[in-house]
Amino acid sequence: MSISNITPKIIELTKRKLLSNPNHPLSILRSKMYSFVHKTYPGVFITKDDYDPVVGVRENFDNLLIAPDHPSRRPSDTYYIDENTVLRTHTTAHDCEMLKNHNAFLMTGDVYRRDEIDSTHYPAFHQLEGGRVWNKSEFSFAAQEKAHDFALTELKGMLEGLARECFGDVEMRWYDNYFPFVDPGLELEIRWKDNWMEVLGCGVYHPQVLRNAGKSDDFFGLAFGIGLERWAMKVFDIPDIRLFWSEDQRFLSQFSATKGITKFKSFSKFPLCYKDISFWVPEKFEENDFFELVREVGGDLVERVEKTDKFSKGDKTSYCFRVNYRSMERNLTNEEIDELQFRLREKAVADLKITLR
Ligand code: PHE
């Protein structure tokens, strides 16, 4: 593969650096989380927030034991700059580097994934990552499992504390989940307004990951990754993930580092306008390519894209997608939506080789 699948829109996003504004809700949440950890474990964790989002395939995948044929590596899911370089899909890409010099770290950064379009999915978002290792010689563990038990207990205690700090006194439950770089891998869910919601992934470092970080086999430890938008949408009451990228003062001026966590007051919602596009699906077709194209044309005016129909005739398949347009800042005119939809149709034919119906 020689051609990058990064669009101008994504390049723009890499330049925004939302976390460098201390009054941005994501930064306010980060401060709260960092303070909690520093208060609970004084002097243990170092923090780093300035790693570049451009990383090697090695850092993002290989070092973390993500198999060569794992779906997350596909160009339909990941932004490639070239064959060996990607926009990080998670902050875990830096764990090995961090562990080379530190035994405990916290870090945040922007991460990029090609994905569907709705109020909780955006091709760029932010993660808070943490890792902590210990040397077995500091303990009198007889068996390897004891070290694991110790790390797991520490991990759960710390993350339950962090979740309680941000969400209040909520119900929580732990699930097993598979991540290649940890064993065991776990997921925490909290009960929020009558729904269970997954809030983080974590686990005990796979020994090979620690070796890849240059650690001797005497080390063991824990790792976790948190999607900041997911937490921030709940604690600040922010209804749409696009708002984090808004430059509208009616959004930004509501938040400040000194005030800490406050509830967002929605400004009036402008009307929704939707347009359908139906086409015959070509042989090689990735839905994420279509979503990307919709973002290229419609930008943040696109609120959601839903597949509303699918049928087959002979060996041909047809999809219908409903594109929901809404601005968070103003009324859209019919003409401008028609114009966007027209460009979308043309570009889908030209770039994705679809046949309009
Ligand atoms: N990197 C994982 C993700 O993005 C989260 C994770 C981090 C899981 C560390 C386990 C340990 O989904």
PDB file of C-alpha atoms and ligand atoms in Angstrom, residues 89-92 95 113 127 129-130 179 181-182 186 201-203 223-226, ligand 1:
ATOM      1  CA  THR A  89      -5.609   4.347  17.026  1.00  0.00           C
ATOM      2  CA  HIS A  90      -5.034   4.289  20.775  1.00  0.00           C
ATOM      3  CA  THR A  91      -2.640   5.828  23.283  1.00  0.00           C
ATOM      4  CA  THR A  92      -1.424   2.326  24.160  1.00  0.00           C
ATOM      5  CA  ASP A  95       3.161   2.315  26.555  1.00  0.00           C
ATOM      6  CA  ARG A 113     -10.206   5.684  13.875  1.00  0.00           C
ATOM      7  CA  GLN A 127      -7.789   8.848  25.424  1.00  0.00           C
ATOM      8  CA  GLU A 129      -3.824   6.001  29.254  1.00  0.00           C
ATOM      9  CA  GLY A 130      -2.173   4.705  32.381  1.00  0.00           C
ATOM     10  CA  PHE A 179      -7.059  -7.151  24.319  1.00  0.00           C
ATOM     11  CA  PHE A 181      -1.540  -6.790  24.987  1.00  0.00           C
ATOM     12  CA  VAL A 182      -2.971  -7.712  28.377  1.00  0.00           C
ATOM     13  CA  LEU A 186     -11.098  -6.398  31.607  1.00  0.00           C
ATOM     14  CA  GLY A 201     -10.507  -1.190  28.974  1.00  0.00           C
ATOM     15  CA  CYS A 202      -7.666  -2.460  31.134  1.00  0.00           C
ATOM     16  CA  GLY A 203      -5.677  -5.466  32.197  1.00  0.00           C
ATOM     17  CA  ALA A 223      -2.528  -0.855  32.012  1.00  0.00           C
ATOM     18  CA  PHE A 224      -5.733   0.980  31.258  1.00  0.00           C
ATOM     19  CA  GLY A 225      -7.213   3.182  28.535  1.00  0.00           C
ATOM     20  CA  ILE A 226     -10.134   5.569  28.883  1.00  0.00           C
TER      21      ILE A 226
HETATM   22  N1  PHE B   1      -6.102   0.550  23.999  1.00  0.00           N
HETATM   23  C1  PHE B   1      -7.385  -0.038  24.347  1.00  0.00           C
HETATM   24  C2  PHE B   1      -8.458   0.620  23.451  1.00  0.00           C
HETATM   25  O1  PHE B   1      -8.224   1.636  22.877  1.00  0.00           O
HETATM   26  C3  PHE B   1      -7.735   0.185  25.805  1.00  0.00           C
HETATM   27  C4  PHE B   1      -6.815  -0.540  26.747  1.00  0.00           C
HETATM   28  C5  PHE B   1      -5.683   0.078  27.255  1.00  0.00           C
HETATM   29  C6  PHE B   1      -7.098  -1.840  27.097  1.00  0.00           C
HETATM   30  C7  PHE B   1      -4.829  -0.609  28.114  1.00  0.00           C
HETATM   31  C8  PHE B   1      -6.264  -2.535  27.967  1.00  0.00           C
HETATM   32  C9  PHE B   1      -5.153  -1.917  28.470  1.00  0.00           C
HETATM   33  O2  PHE B   1      -9.568   0.130  23.322  1.00  0.00           O
END
